[in-house]
PDB file of C-alpha atoms in Angstrom:
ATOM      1  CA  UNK Y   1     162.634 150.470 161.671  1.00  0.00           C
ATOM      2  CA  UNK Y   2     160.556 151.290 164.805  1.00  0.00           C
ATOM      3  CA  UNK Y   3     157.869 148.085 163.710  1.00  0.00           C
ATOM      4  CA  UNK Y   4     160.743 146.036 162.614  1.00  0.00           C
ATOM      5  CA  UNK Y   5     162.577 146.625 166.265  1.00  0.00           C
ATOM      6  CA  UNK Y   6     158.962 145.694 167.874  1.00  0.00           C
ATOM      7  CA  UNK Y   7     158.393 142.518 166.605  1.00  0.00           C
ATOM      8  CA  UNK Y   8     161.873 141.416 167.951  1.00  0.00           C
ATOM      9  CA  UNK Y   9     161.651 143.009 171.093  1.00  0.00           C
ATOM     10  CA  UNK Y  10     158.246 141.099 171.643  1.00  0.00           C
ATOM     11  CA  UNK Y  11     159.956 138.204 171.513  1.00  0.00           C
ATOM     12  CA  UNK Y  12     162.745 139.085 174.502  1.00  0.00           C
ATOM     13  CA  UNK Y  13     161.523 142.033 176.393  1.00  0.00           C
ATOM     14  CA  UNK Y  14     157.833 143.008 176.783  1.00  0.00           C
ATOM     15  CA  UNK Y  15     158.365 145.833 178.811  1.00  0.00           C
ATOM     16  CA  UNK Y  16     160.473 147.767 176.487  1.00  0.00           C
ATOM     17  CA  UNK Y  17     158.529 150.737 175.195  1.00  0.00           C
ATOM     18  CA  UNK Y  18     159.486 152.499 172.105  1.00  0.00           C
ATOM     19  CA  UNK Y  19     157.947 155.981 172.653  1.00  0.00           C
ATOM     20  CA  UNK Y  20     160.981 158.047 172.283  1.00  0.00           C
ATOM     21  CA  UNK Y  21     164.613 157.860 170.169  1.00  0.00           C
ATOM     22  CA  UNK Y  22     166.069 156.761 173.491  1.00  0.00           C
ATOM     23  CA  UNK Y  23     163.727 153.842 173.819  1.00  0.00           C
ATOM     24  CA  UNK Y  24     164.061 153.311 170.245  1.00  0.00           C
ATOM     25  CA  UNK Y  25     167.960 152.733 171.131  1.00  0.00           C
ATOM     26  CA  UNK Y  26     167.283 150.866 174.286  1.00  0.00           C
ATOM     27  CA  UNK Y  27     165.066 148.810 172.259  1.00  0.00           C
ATOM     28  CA  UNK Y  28     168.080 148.123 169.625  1.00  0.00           C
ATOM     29  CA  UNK Y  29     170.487 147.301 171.946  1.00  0.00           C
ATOM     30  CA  UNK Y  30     168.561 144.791 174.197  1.00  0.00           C
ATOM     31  CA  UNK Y  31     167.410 142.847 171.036  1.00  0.00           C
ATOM     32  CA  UNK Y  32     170.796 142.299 170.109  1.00  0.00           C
ATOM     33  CA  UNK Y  33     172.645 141.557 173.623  1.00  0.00           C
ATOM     34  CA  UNK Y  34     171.486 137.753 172.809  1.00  0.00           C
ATOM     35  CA  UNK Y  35     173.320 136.663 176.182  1.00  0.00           C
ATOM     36  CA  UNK Y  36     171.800 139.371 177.546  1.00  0.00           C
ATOM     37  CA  UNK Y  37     174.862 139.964 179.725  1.00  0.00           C
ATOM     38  CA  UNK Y  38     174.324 143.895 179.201  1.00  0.00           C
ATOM     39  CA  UNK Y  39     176.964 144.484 176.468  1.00  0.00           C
ATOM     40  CA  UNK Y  40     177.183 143.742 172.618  1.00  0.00           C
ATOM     41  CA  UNK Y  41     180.152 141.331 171.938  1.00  0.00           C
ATOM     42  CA  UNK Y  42     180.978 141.037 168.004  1.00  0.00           C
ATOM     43  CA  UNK Y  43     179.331 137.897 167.570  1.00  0.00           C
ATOM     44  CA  UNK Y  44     175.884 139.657 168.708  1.00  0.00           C
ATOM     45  CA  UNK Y  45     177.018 142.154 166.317  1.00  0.00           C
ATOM     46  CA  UNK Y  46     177.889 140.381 163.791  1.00  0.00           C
ATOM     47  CA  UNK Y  47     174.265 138.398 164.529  1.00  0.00           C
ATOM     48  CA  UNK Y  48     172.697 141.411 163.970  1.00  0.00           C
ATOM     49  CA  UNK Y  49     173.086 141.710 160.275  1.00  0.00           C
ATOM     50  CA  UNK Y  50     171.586 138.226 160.217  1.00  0.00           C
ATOM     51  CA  UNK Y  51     167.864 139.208 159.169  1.00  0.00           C
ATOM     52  CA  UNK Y  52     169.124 141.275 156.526  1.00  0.00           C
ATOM     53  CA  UNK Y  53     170.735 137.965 155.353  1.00  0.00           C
ATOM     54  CA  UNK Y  54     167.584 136.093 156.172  1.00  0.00           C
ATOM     55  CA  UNK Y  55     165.527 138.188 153.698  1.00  0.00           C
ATOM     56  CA  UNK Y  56     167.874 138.093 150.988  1.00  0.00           C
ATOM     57  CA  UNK Y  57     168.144 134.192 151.437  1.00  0.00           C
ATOM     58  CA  UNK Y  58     164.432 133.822 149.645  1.00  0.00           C
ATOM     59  CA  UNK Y  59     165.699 135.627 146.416  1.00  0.00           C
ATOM     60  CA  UNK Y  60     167.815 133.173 144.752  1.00  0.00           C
ATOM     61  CA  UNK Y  61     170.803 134.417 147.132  1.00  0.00           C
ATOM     62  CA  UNK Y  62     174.003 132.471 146.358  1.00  0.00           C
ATOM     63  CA  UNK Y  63     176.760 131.256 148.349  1.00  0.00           C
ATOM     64  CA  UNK Y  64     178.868 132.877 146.493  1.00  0.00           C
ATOM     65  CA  UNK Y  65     176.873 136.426 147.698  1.00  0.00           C
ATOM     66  CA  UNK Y  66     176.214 134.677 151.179  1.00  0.00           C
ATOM     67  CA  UNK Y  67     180.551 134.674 151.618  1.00  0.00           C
ATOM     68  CA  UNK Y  68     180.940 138.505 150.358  1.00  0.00           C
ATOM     69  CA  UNK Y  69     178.480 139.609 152.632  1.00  0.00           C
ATOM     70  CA  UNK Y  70     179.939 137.974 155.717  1.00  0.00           C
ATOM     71  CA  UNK Y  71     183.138 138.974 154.890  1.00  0.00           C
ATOM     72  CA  UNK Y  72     181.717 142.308 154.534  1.00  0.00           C
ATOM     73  CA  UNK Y  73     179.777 142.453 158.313  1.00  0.00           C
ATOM     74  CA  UNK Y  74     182.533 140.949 159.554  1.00  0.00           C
ATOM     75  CA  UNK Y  75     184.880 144.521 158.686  1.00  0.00           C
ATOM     76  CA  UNK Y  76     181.651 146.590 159.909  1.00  0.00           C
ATOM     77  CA  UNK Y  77     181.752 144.576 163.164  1.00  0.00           C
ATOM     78  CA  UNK Y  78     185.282 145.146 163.801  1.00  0.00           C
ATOM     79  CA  UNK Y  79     185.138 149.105 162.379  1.00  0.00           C
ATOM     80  CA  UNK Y  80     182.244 149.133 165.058  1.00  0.00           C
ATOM     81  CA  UNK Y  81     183.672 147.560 168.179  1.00  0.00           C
ATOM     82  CA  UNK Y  82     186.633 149.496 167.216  1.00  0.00           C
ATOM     83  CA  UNK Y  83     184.724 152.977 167.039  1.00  0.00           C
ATOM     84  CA  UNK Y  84     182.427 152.227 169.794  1.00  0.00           C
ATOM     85  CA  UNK Y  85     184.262 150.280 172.557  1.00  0.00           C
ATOM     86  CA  UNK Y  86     185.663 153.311 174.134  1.00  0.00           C
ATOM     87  CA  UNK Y  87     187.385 151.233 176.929  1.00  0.00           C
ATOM     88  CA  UNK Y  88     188.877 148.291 174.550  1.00  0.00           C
ATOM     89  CA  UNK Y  89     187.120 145.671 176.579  1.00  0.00           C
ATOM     90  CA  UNK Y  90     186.112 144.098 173.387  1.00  0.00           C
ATOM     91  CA  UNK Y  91     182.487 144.772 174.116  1.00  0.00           C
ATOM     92  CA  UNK Y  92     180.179 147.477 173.502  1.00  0.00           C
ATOM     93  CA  UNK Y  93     177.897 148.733 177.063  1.00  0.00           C
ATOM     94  CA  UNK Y  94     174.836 150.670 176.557  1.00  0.00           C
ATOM     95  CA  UNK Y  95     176.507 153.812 177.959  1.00  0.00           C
ATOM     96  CA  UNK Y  96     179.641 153.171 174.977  1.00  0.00           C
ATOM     97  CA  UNK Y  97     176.781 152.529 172.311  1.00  0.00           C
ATOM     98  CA  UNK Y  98     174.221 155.924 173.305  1.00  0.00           C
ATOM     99  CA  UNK Y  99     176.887 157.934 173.416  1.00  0.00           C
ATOM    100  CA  UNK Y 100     178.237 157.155 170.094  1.00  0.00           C
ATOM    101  CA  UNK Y 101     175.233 157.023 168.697  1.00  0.00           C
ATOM    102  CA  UNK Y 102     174.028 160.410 170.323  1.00  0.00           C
ATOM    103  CA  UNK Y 103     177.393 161.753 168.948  1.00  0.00           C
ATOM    104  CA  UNK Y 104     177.114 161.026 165.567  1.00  0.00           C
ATOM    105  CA  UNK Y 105     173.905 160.349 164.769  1.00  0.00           C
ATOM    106  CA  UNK Y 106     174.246 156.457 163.562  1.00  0.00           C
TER     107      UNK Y 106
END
């Protein structure tokens, strides 16, 4: 995960370092706030699951699998915002996100 994370994070931020879990997190987050506005909104969540889509997309992946798996994401993302958004702003801050993710582990 950690070389996967750097090779996006060289493309936005330089000067995030990944030397501990909590950069590792940082790191996470910042990739995916695209607007880079400071929070995660679910269409930067729901953006994130796009590489995984990406790499399936070589392997003879159908449209038929392509619809299942964005209806799928699409219940994560709102599961997520609805876990994490402690403040129902429909966003996700980095303070909403570490703590969660501190919590439980994710």
């Amino acid at each position: 995960m950690k070389e996967h994370l750097k090779e996006h994070l060289d493309e936005v931020a330089e000067d995030v370092q990944l030397d501990t879990e909590d950069d590792v997190y940082f790191g996470y987050f910042k990739v995916h706030d695209t607007n880079k506005d400071g929070y995660m909104d679910g269409l930067e969540l729901l953006g994130s699951f796009s590489d995984h889509r990406n790499q399936k997309s070589g392997e003879g992946y159908t449209e038929e699998q392509y619809e299942r798996d964005l209806k799928t994401y699409t219940e994560v993302v709102d599961i997520t915002l609805k876990d994490f958004d402690t403040n129902n702003d429909g966003l996700i801050s980095f303070p909403e996100y570490i703590a969660k993710v501190k919590r439980h582990g994710v």
